[in-house]
Amino acid sequence: MNNYKIETKCIQSGYSPENGEARVLPIYQSTTFKYNSGQLMGDLFDFKADGHFYTRLSNPTVEAVEKKIADLEGGVGALMASSGQAAALIAITNLCKAGDHVISSNSIYGGTFNLFSVTLKKLGIDFTFVDPNADEEEINRNFKENTKALFGETLANPALSVLDIEKFATIAHNHNVPLIIDNTFPTPYLCRPIEFGADIIIHSTSKYMDGHAVSLGGVIIDSGNFNWDNGNFPDFTTPDESYHGLIYTNHFGESAYIAKARAQLMRDFGSTPSPNNAFLLNLGLETLHLRMERHSENALKVAKFLENNDLITWVNYPGLTSNKYYNMTKKYLSKGCSGVISFGIKGGKDSAIKFMENLKLAALVVHVADARTSVLHPASTTHRQLSDEQLNKSGVPADLIRMSVGIENSEDIIADIKQALDKL
């Protein structure tokens, strides 16, 4: 599939039926797989043969979707997980143990921030959070001898800041550690971070990749470009006693990272995606290129409408020429900036709540990034336990509305926003 364009890969990659086989990817709803030879079963366990023996580690449906996503991102392999959070957990713990350190952008999804700053900290992995807009010298000062990775989001949720991936990749590689990028909001259709130097990509596939809000999932993609044999990652270059003394770099070469994630961590954590969820995700991926174009197109129209409305005090969308990240989008997000917008309403919290409740087409939900337009006022819902001062410090002011613009007709979306504003 290497010679095909990404639009074709969305539909064709991952599964190629043979003569007489199902045209659409089948759901292999089985935990186990039958073999006639103990020797072959042993070869599977020793990675001397390819195949599936237990769905916790691999499954034909899941494998096909992993291959598609790896192809879309330009990686050598992928590992699906039960959620985006599980993918983030495995991505970090595949590199780190108690006593290690990671540097992360401070402009990341709140769930990831909690995973890093609370749960993984309890497990002995330390994190330092940096301003992604800081210069290289300032970020460099945060590296330690035990630093194992640098982490950021291409398009941050919910701050909508755009990461300078090449800058972060240069910094990471100067310290002989990989750059991990969460590419959930852009998806590989709008941005392929590996092309800008990223080494490991993660996604919450529950968002735009799925597109229908029907299945949870996450995925990790290995670029195959990072040199693990640099002295910083002995777990890849010395025998794994839990797997017969296997040395991952020797056995798997450029795929060492993703192979270790599967053989060691998925084996032990068991955060496995269901074959049915993988099947549903694949259906979403087949229209990813069409949906991301429409999401981006609609969101830009909505953002421009809001920017010119007297009841709106501010609008944050990287695709606007007035946005501070606009020049960065031309480099990393030239095809579009996805569908999520945030904005403020005159009158503060009370007006924001009233506006949200006046909407008819846009649904009030916690989720973002599916086909339907949705809205949320964090200060009265997900962040309701915080004071106004705390809200401001967390970057979620009391007047903030987060809108995930769907793929409906843009005129209908704007009309719904207008009628809700007219009632204020």
CSV table of C-alpha atoms in Angstrom, one decimal:
chain,number,residue,atom,x,y,z
A,1,MET,CA,0.0,0.0,0.0
A,2,ASN,CA,3.1,2.3,0.2
A,3,ASN,CA,2.4,3.8,-3.3
A,4,TYR,CA,-1.2,4.7,-2.6
A,5,LYS,CA,-2.5,8.1,-1.3
A,6,ILE,CA,-3.8,8.3,2.2
A,7,GLU,CA,-7.4,8.5,1.0
A,8,THR,CA,-7.0,5.1,-0.6
A,9,LYS,CA,-5.2,3.6,2.4
A,10,CYS,CA,-8.2,4.6,4.6
A,11,ILE,CA,-10.3,2.2,2.7
A,12,GLN,CA,-7.9,-0.5,1.4
A,13,SER,CA,-5.1,-0.9,3.9
A,14,GLY,CA,-4.9,-3.7,6.5
A,15,TYR,CA,-7.1,-6.3,5.0
A,16,SER,CA,-6.8,-7.9,1.5
A,17,PRO,CA,-9.3,-10.8,1.0
A,18,GLU,CA,-8.2,-13.8,-1.0
A,19,ASN,CA,-10.4,-15.5,-3.6
A,20,GLY,CA,-13.8,-16.4,-2.1
A,21,GLU,CA,-13.1,-14.6,1.2
A,22,ALA,CA,-15.4,-12.0,2.8
A,23,ARG,CA,-14.9,-8.6,1.1
A,24,VAL,CA,-15.5,-6.7,4.3
A,25,LEU,CA,-13.2,-7.3,7.3
A,26,PRO,CA,-14.7,-10.2,9.4
A,27,ILE,CA,-15.2,-10.1,13.1
A,28,TYR,CA,-13.2,-12.9,14.6
A,29,GLN,CA,-15.1,-13.1,17.9
A,30,SER,CA,-13.0,-15.8,19.5
A,31,THR,CA,-10.6,-15.7,22.4
A,32,THR,CA,-8.6,-18.8,21.2
A,33,PHE,CA,-7.4,-20.4,18.0
A,34,LYS,CA,-6.9,-24.1,17.2
A,35,TYR,CA,-3.7,-25.7,16.1
A,36,ASN,CA,-2.8,-29.3,15.1
A,37,SER,CA,0.8,-29.2,16.2
A,38,GLY,CA,2.4,-28.5,19.6
A,39,GLN,CA,5.6,-27.5,17.8
A,40,LEU,CA,3.7,-24.8,15.8
A,41,MET,CA,2.1,-23.5,19.0
A,42,GLY,CA,5.6,-23.4,20.6
A,43,ASP,CA,7.0,-21.5,17.6
A,44,LEU,CA,4.2,-18.9,18.0
A,45,PHE,CA,5.2,-18.4,21.6
A,46,ASP,CA,8.9,-18.1,20.6
A,47,PHE,CA,8.1,-15.6,17.8
A,48,LYS,CA,9.4,-18.1,15.2
A,49,ALA,CA,6.1,-18.2,13.4
A,50,ASP,CA,3.3,-15.7,12.7
A,51,GLY,CA,-0.2,-16.4,13.9
A,52,HIS,CA,-2.7,-15.9,16.7
A,53,PHE,CA,-3.2,-18.0,19.7
A,54,TYR,CA,-5.0,-15.8,22.3
A,55,THR,CA,-6.9,-12.6,21.7
A,56,ARG,CA,-5.3,-10.8,24.6
A,57,LEU,CA,-2.1,-10.6,22.5
A,58,SER,CA,-3.5,-10.7,19.0
A,59,ASN,CA,-6.6,-11.3,16.9
A,60,PRO,CA,-7.1,-11.3,13.1
A,61,THR,CA,-9.7,-8.5,13.2
A,62,VAL,CA,-7.6,-6.4,15.5
A,63,GLU,CA,-4.4,-7.1,13.6
A,64,ALA,CA,-6.0,-5.9,10.3
A,65,VAL,CA,-6.9,-2.5,11.9
A,66,GLU,CA,-3.5,-2.2,13.5
A,67,LYS,CA,-1.9,-2.7,10.1
A,68,LYS,CA,-4.2,0.0,8.6
A,69,ILE,CA,-3.4,2.5,11.2
A,70,ALA,CA,0.3,1.9,11.0
A,71,ASP,CA,0.1,2.4,7.3
A,72,LEU,CA,-1.8,5.6,7.7
A,73,GLU,CA,0.7,7.1,10.2
A,74,GLY,CA,3.8,5.7,8.3
A,75,GLY,CA,5.0,3.4,11.0
A,76,VAL,CA,6.4,-0.1,11.1
A,77,GLY,CA,3.7,-1.5,13.4
A,78,ALA,CA,0.9,-0.7,15.8
A,79,LEU,CA,-0.7,-2.0,19.0
A,80,MET,CA,-4.4,-1.4,19.7
A,81,ALA,CA,-5.6,-1.0,23.3
A,82,SER,CA,-8.9,-0.8,25.0
A,83,SER,CA,-8.9,3.0,25.3
A,84,GLY,CA,-6.7,6.1,24.7
A,85,GLN,CA,-5.7,6.1,28.3
A,86,ALA,CA,-4.5,2.5,28.1
A,87,ALA,CA,-2.5,3.5,25.0
A,88,ALA,CA,-0.8,6.4,26.9
A,89,LEU,CA,-0.1,4.1,29.9
A,90,ILE,CA,1.6,1.4,27.7
A,91,ALA,CA,3.5,4.0,25.6
A,92,ILE,CA,5.2,5.3,28.8
A,93,THR,CA,5.6,2.1,30.8
A,94,ASN,CA,7.1,0.4,27.8
A,95,LEU,CA,10.0,2.8,28.2
A,96,CYS,CA,10.0,3.6,31.9
A,97,LYS,CA,10.2,2.0,35.3
A,98,ALA,CA,10.2,3.3,38.9
A,99,GLY,CA,12.9,5.9,39.2
A,100,ASP,CA,12.7,7.1,35.6
A,101,HIS,CA,11.7,10.6,34.4
A,102,VAL,CA,9.6,12.0,31.4
A,103,ILE,CA,9.2,15.5,30.2
A,104,SER,CA,5.8,16.5,28.9
A,105,SER,CA,4.2,19.5,27.4
A,106,ASN,CA,1.8,21.1,30.0
A,107,SER,CA,-0.7,21.6,27.2
A,108,ILE,CA,-2.3,18.2,27.1
A,109,TYR,CA,-5.6,16.4,27.8
A,110,GLY,CA,-6.6,16.5,31.4
A,111,GLY,CA,-6.9,12.8,31.7
A,112,THR,CA,-3.4,12.3,30.4
A,113,PHE,CA,-2.1,15.0,32.8
A,114,ASN,CA,-3.7,13.1,35.7
A,115,LEU,CA,-2.3,9.8,34.5
A,116,PHE,CA,1.2,11.3,34.4
A,117,SER,CA,1.1,13.6,37.5
A,118,VAL,CA,-0.8,11.3,39.9
A,119,THR,CA,-1.1,7.6,39.0
A,120,LEU,CA,2.3,7.1,37.3
A,121,LYS,CA,3.9,9.3,39.9
A,122,LYS,CA,2.6,6.9,42.6
A,123,LEU,CA,4.3,4.1,40.6
A,124,GLY,CA,7.6,5.9,40.8
A,125,ILE,CA,7.8,7.5,37.3
A,126,ASP,CA,8.4,11.3,37.7
A,127,PHE,CA,7.1,13.9,35.2
A,128,THR,CA,8.2,17.5,34.5
A,129,PHE,CA,5.7,19.7,32.7
A,130,VAL,CA,7.0,22.4,30.4
A,131,ASP,CA,5.5,25.2,28.3
A,132,PRO,CA,5.5,23.9,24.7
A,133,ASN,CA,6.1,27.4,23.4
A,134,ALA,CA,9.3,27.7,25.5
A,135,ASP,CA,12.6,27.9,23.5
A,136,GLU,CA,14.9,24.9,23.2
A,137,GLU,CA,17.3,26.1,25.9
A,138,GLU,CA,14.6,26.3,28.5
A,139,ILE,CA,13.2,22.9,27.7
A,140,ASN,CA,16.7,21.4,27.7
A,141,ARG,CA,17.2,22.5,31.3
A,142,ASN,CA,14.6,20.0,32.4
A,143,PHE,CA,16.4,16.9,31.2
A,144,LYS,CA,18.0,14.6,33.7
A,145,GLU,CA,20.2,11.5,33.5
A,146,ASN,CA,17.1,9.3,34.0
A,147,THR,CA,14.9,11.1,31.4
A,148,LYS,CA,13.4,8.5,29.0
A,149,ALA,CA,11.0,10.4,26.7
A,150,LEU,CA,9.6,13.8,25.6
A,151,PHE,CA,5.8,13.9,25.2
A,152,GLY,CA,3.3,16.3,23.5
A,153,GLU,CA,0.1,16.6,21.6
A,154,THR,CA,-0.1,17.8,18.0
A,155,LEU,CA,-3.2,19.7,18.6
A,156,ALA,CA,-3.9,19.9,22.4
A,157,ASN,CA,-7.2,19.0,24.0
A,158,PRO,CA,-8.8,21.4,25.0
A,159,ALA,CA,-6.2,24.3,24.7
A,160,LEU,CA,-6.0,23.8,20.9
A,161,SER,CA,-2.4,24.8,20.9
A,162,VAL,CA,-0.3,23.5,18.0
A,163,LEU,CA,3.0,21.8,18.9
A,164,ASP,CA,6.2,22.5,17.1
A,165,ILE,CA,6.9,18.9,16.4
A,166,GLU,CA,10.2,19.4,14.7
A,167,LYS,CA,11.5,21.5,17.6
A,168,PHE,CA,10.4,18.8,20.1
A,169,ALA,CA,11.9,16.1,18.0
A,170,THR,CA,15.3,17.9,17.8
A,171,ILE,CA,15.3,18.4,21.6
A,172,ALA,CA,14.4,14.7,22.3
A,173,HIS,CA,17.0,13.3,19.9
A,174,ASN,CA,19.8,15.6,21.2
A,175,HIS,CA,19.2,13.8,24.5
A,176,ASN,CA,18.9,10.3,22.9
A,177,VAL,CA,15.3,9.8,23.9
A,178,PRO,CA,12.2,9.3,21.8
A,179,LEU,CA,9.5,11.9,21.1
A,180,ILE,CA,6.0,10.6,21.8
A,181,ILE,CA,3.1,12.5,20.1
A,182,ASP,CA,-0.6,12.2,20.8
A,183,ASN,CA,-2.1,12.8,17.4
A,184,THR,CA,-5.8,12.2,18.4
A,185,PHE,CA,-7.4,15.5,17.2
A,186,PRO,CA,-5.6,15.8,13.8
A,187,THR,CA,-5.6,12.1,12.9
A,188,PRO,CA,-3.1,11.0,10.3
A,189,TYR,CA,-5.2,12.6,7.6
A,190,LEU,CA,-4.4,16.1,8.8
A,191,CYS,CA,-1.0,15.5,10.2
A,192,ARG,CA,1.6,12.7,10.2
A,193,PRO,CA,4.0,13.5,13.0
A,194,ILE,CA,6.5,10.8,12.0
A,195,GLU,CA,7.3,12.9,9.0
A,196,PHE,CA,8.4,15.7,11.3
A,197,GLY,CA,10.6,13.5,13.5
A,198,ALA,CA,8.2,11.9,16.0
A,199,ASP,CA,9.1,8.4,17.1
A,200,ILE,CA,6.0,7.0,18.8
A,201,ILE,CA,2.4,8.1,18.1
A,202,ILE,CA,-0.7,7.4,20.2
A,203,HIS,CA,-4.4,8.0,19.6
A,204,SER,CA,-7.6,7.8,21.4
A,205,THR,CA,-9.4,6.1,18.5
A,206,SER,CA,-12.7,6.8,20.3
A,207,LYS,CA,-12.6,10.3,18.8
A,208,TYR,CA,-12.3,11.1,15.1
A,209,MET,CA,-10.9,7.8,14.0
A,210,ASP,CA,-14.1,6.0,15.1
A,211,GLY,CA,-16.2,9.0,14.2
A,212,HIS,CA,-19.5,7.5,15.4
A,213,ALA,CA,-19.1,7.6,19.2
A,214,VAL,CA,-19.8,3.8,19.3
A,215,SER,CA,-16.5,2.2,20.4
A,216,LEU,CA,-13.8,3.0,22.9
A,217,GLY,CA,-10.2,2.3,21.8
A,218,GLY,CA,-6.6,3.5,21.7
A,219,VAL,CA,-3.6,2.7,19.6
A,220,ILE,CA,0.2,3.1,19.7
A,221,ILE,CA,2.2,3.4,16.5
A,222,ASP,CA,6.0,2.7,16.2
A,223,SER,CA,7.9,4.7,13.6
A,224,GLY,CA,10.7,2.2,13.6
A,225,ASN,CA,13.2,5.1,13.4
A,226,PHE,CA,14.5,5.4,16.9
A,227,ASN,CA,17.8,3.7,17.8
A,228,TRP,CA,17.1,1.9,21.1
A,229,ASP,CA,20.7,0.6,21.3
A,230,ASN,CA,22.1,3.9,22.6
A,231,GLY,CA,22.7,2.9,26.2
A,232,ASN,CA,19.6,4.5,27.6
A,233,PHE,CA,17.2,1.6,27.1
A,234,PRO,CA,18.7,-1.7,28.4
A,235,ASP,CA,15.2,-3.3,28.5
A,236,PHE,CA,15.3,-3.4,24.7
A,237,THR,CA,18.9,-4.6,24.3
A,238,THR,CA,19.3,-7.1,27.2
A,239,PRO,CA,17.6,-10.4,27.7
A,240,ASP,CA,13.9,-10.3,28.9
A,241,GLU,CA,13.9,-13.1,31.5
A,242,SER,CA,10.1,-13.2,31.4
A,243,TYR,CA,10.3,-14.2,27.7
A,244,HIS,CA,13.0,-16.9,27.6
A,245,GLY,CA,15.8,-14.3,27.5
A,246,LEU,CA,14.5,-12.6,24.3
A,247,ILE,CA,16.5,-9.5,23.2
A,248,TYR,CA,14.0,-7.3,21.4
A,249,THR,CA,16.4,-5.3,19.3
A,250,ASN,CA,18.1,-8.5,18.1
A,251,HIS,CA,14.9,-10.3,17.3
A,252,PHE,CA,12.6,-7.6,16.0
A,253,GLY,CA,15.0,-4.9,14.7
A,254,GLU,CA,13.2,-1.7,13.9
A,255,SER,CA,10.0,-3.0,15.4
A,256,ALA,CA,11.5,-3.6,18.8
A,257,TYR,CA,9.4,-1.0,20.6
A,258,ILE,CA,6.0,-2.2,19.5
A,259,ALA,CA,6.9,-5.9,19.8
A,260,LYS,CA,8.0,-5.3,23.4
A,261,ALA,CA,4.8,-3.4,24.1
A,262,ARG,CA,2.7,-6.4,22.9
A,263,ALA,CA,4.8,-9.3,24.3
A,264,GLN,CA,5.5,-7.8,27.7
A,265,LEU,CA,2.9,-5.1,28.6
A,266,MET,CA,-0.2,-6.2,26.8
A,267,ARG,CA,0.5,-9.7,28.1
A,268,ASP,CA,0.6,-8.4,31.6
A,269,PHE,CA,-1.8,-5.4,31.6
A,270,GLY,CA,-4.4,-7.1,29.5
A,271,SER,CA,-6.0,-3.8,28.2
A,272,THR,CA,-7.1,-5.6,25.0
A,273,PRO,CA,-9.5,-4.1,22.5
A,274,SER,CA,-12.5,-6.3,21.6
A,275,PRO,CA,-12.6,-7.6,18.0
A,276,ASN,CA,-16.1,-6.0,17.6
A,277,ASN,CA,-14.7,-2.6,18.6
A,278,ALA,CA,-11.8,-3.0,16.1
A,279,PHE,CA,-14.4,-3.8,13.4
A,280,LEU,CA,-16.4,-0.7,14.2
A,281,LEU,CA,-13.3,1.4,14.3
A,282,ASN,CA,-12.4,0.1,10.8
A,283,LEU,CA,-15.7,1.3,9.5
A,284,GLY,CA,-14.9,4.7,10.8
A,285,LEU,CA,-11.5,4.7,9.3
A,286,GLU,CA,-12.9,4.0,5.8
A,287,THR,CA,-14.5,7.5,5.8
A,288,LEU,CA,-11.8,9.3,7.9
A,289,HIS,CA,-10.5,11.4,5.0
A,290,LEU,CA,-14.0,12.6,4.0
A,291,ARG,CA,-15.0,13.4,7.6
A,292,MET,CA,-11.9,15.3,8.5
A,293,GLU,CA,-12.2,17.5,5.5
A,294,ARG,CA,-15.8,18.4,6.5
A,295,HIS,CA,-15.1,18.8,10.2
A,296,SER,CA,-12.3,21.2,9.4
A,297,GLU,CA,-14.3,23.1,6.8
A,298,ASN,CA,-17.3,23.4,9.1
A,299,ALA,CA,-15.3,24.4,12.1
A,300,LEU,CA,-13.6,27.2,10.2
A,301,LYS,CA,-16.9,28.6,9.0
A,302,VAL,CA,-18.3,28.5,12.6
A,303,ALA,CA,-15.2,30.1,14.0
A,304,LYS,CA,-15.4,33.0,11.5
A,305,PHE,CA,-19.1,33.5,12.4
A,306,LEU,CA,-18.3,33.6,16.1
A,307,GLU,CA,-15.4,35.9,15.6
A,308,ASN,CA,-17.8,38.5,14.0
A,309,ASN,CA,-20.6,38.2,16.6
A,310,ASP,CA,-20.9,41.0,19.2
A,311,LEU,CA,-21.9,38.5,21.9
A,312,ILE,CA,-18.7,36.5,21.6
A,313,THR,CA,-15.7,37.9,23.6
A,314,TRP,CA,-13.1,35.6,22.2
A,315,VAL,CA,-12.6,32.6,19.8
A,316,ASN,CA,-9.9,30.0,19.9
A,317,TYR,CA,-9.4,28.0,16.7
A,318,PRO,CA,-6.0,27.6,15.1
A,319,GLY,CA,-7.4,27.9,11.6
A,320,LEU,CA,-8.3,31.6,12.1
A,321,THR,CA,-5.7,34.0,10.7
A,322,SER,CA,-6.0,35.9,14.0
A,323,ASN,CA,-4.9,32.9,16.0
A,324,LYS,CA,-1.4,32.9,17.4
A,325,TYR,CA,-0.8,29.4,16.1
A,326,TYR,CA,-2.0,30.2,12.5
A,327,ASN,CA,1.6,30.2,11.1
A,328,MET,CA,2.3,26.8,12.8
A,329,THR,CA,-0.9,25.3,11.2
A,330,LYS,CA,0.4,26.1,7.7
A,331,LYS,CA,3.4,23.8,8.5
A,332,TYR,CA,1.7,21.0,10.5
A,333,LEU,CA,-2.0,21.2,9.7
A,334,SER,CA,-2.2,22.5,6.1
A,335,LYS,CA,-5.2,20.4,5.3
A,336,GLY,CA,-7.3,21.6,8.2
A,337,CYS,CA,-7.4,22.1,12.0
A,338,SER,CA,-10.0,19.5,13.0
A,339,GLY,CA,-13.4,20.3,14.4
A,340,VAL,CA,-13.0,21.5,18.0
A,341,ILE,CA,-13.5,25.2,18.9
A,342,SER,CA,-13.6,27.1,22.2
A,343,PHE,CA,-15.0,30.5,22.7
A,344,GLY,CA,-16.3,32.9,25.4
A,345,ILE,CA,-19.7,34.6,25.8
A,346,LYS,CA,-20.5,38.0,27.2
A,347,GLY,CA,-22.1,37.7,30.6
A,348,GLY,CA,-19.7,35.0,31.8
A,349,LYS,CA,-20.8,31.8,33.3
A,350,ASP,CA,-24.6,32.4,33.5
A,351,SER,CA,-24.8,33.4,29.8
A,352,ALA,CA,-22.6,30.5,28.8
A,353,ILE,CA,-24.9,28.0,30.6
A,354,LYS,CA,-28.0,29.6,29.0
A,355,PHE,CA,-26.5,29.5,25.6
A,356,MET,CA,-25.6,25.9,25.9
A,357,GLU,CA,-29.1,25.0,27.0
A,358,ASN,CA,-30.6,27.0,24.2
A,359,LEU,CA,-28.9,25.0,21.5
A,360,LYS,CA,-31.2,22.5,19.6
A,361,LEU,CA,-29.0,20.8,17.0
A,362,ALA,CA,-25.8,20.7,19.1
A,363,ALA,CA,-26.0,18.1,21.8
A,364,LEU,CA,-24.8,18.6,25.4
A,365,VAL,CA,-22.3,15.7,25.9
A,366,VAL,CA,-18.9,15.1,27.5
A,367,HIS,CA,-17.5,13.5,24.3
A,368,VAL,CA,-15.9,15.3,21.4
A,369,ALA,CA,-14.9,14.5,17.9
A,370,ASP,CA,-17.6,12.5,16.4
A,371,ALA,CA,-19.9,13.1,13.4
A,372,ARG,CA,-22.5,15.1,15.5
A,373,THR,CA,-22.1,18.6,16.7
A,374,SER,CA,-21.8,18.7,20.4
A,375,VAL,CA,-21.2,21.3,23.1
A,376,LEU,CA,-20.0,21.5,26.7
A,377,HIS,CA,-19.7,24.3,29.3
A,378,PRO,CA,-16.9,22.9,31.5
A,379,ALA,CA,-17.3,25.3,34.4
A,380,SER,CA,-20.8,24.0,35.1
A,381,THR,CA,-20.2,20.4,34.3
A,382,THR,CA,-16.8,18.6,34.2
A,383,HIS,CA,-15.0,21.4,36.2
A,384,ARG,CA,-17.9,22.4,38.4
A,385,GLN,CA,-15.9,21.7,41.6
A,386,LEU,CA,-13.5,24.6,40.8
A,387,SER,CA,-13.8,28.3,41.8
A,388,ASP,CA,-13.6,31.0,39.1
A,389,GLU,CA,-10.0,31.6,40.2
A,390,GLN,CA,-9.1,28.0,39.9
A,391,LEU,CA,-10.8,27.8,36.5
A,392,ASN,CA,-8.7,30.6,35.2
A,393,LYS,CA,-5.5,29.0,36.5
A,394,SER,CA,-6.4,25.7,34.8
A,395,GLY,CA,-7.0,27.4,31.4
A,396,VAL,CA,-10.8,26.9,31.5
A,397,PRO,CA,-12.4,30.2,32.3
A,398,ALA,CA,-15.9,30.4,33.5
A,399,ASP,CA,-17.3,31.7,30.2
A,400,LEU,CA,-15.6,29.0,28.0
A,401,ILE,CA,-17.8,27.0,25.7
A,402,ARG,CA,-16.2,24.0,24.0
A,403,MET,CA,-17.9,23.0,20.7
A,404,SER,CA,-17.1,20.0,18.6
A,405,VAL,CA,-18.3,20.9,15.2
A,406,GLY,CA,-19.8,17.9,13.3
A,407,ILE,CA,-20.3,17.1,9.7
A,408,GLU,CA,-23.9,18.4,9.3
A,409,ASN,CA,-24.6,21.2,6.9
A,410,SER,CA,-22.6,24.2,8.2
A,411,GLU,CA,-25.6,26.6,7.6
A,412,ASP,CA,-27.7,24.5,10.0
A,413,ILE,CA,-25.0,24.5,12.7
A,414,ILE,CA,-24.5,28.3,12.4
A,415,ALA,CA,-28.3,28.8,12.5
A,416,ASP,CA,-28.5,26.8,15.7
A,417,ILE,CA,-25.7,28.9,17.3
A,418,LYS,CA,-27.4,32.1,16.1
A,419,GLN,CA,-30.8,31.3,17.6
A,420,ALA,CA,-29.2,30.3,20.9
A,421,LEU,CA,-27.3,33.6,21.0
A,422,ASP,CA,-30.4,35.6,20.1
A,423,LYS,CA,-32.1,34.3,23.2
A,424,LEU,CA,-29.4,35.7,25.6
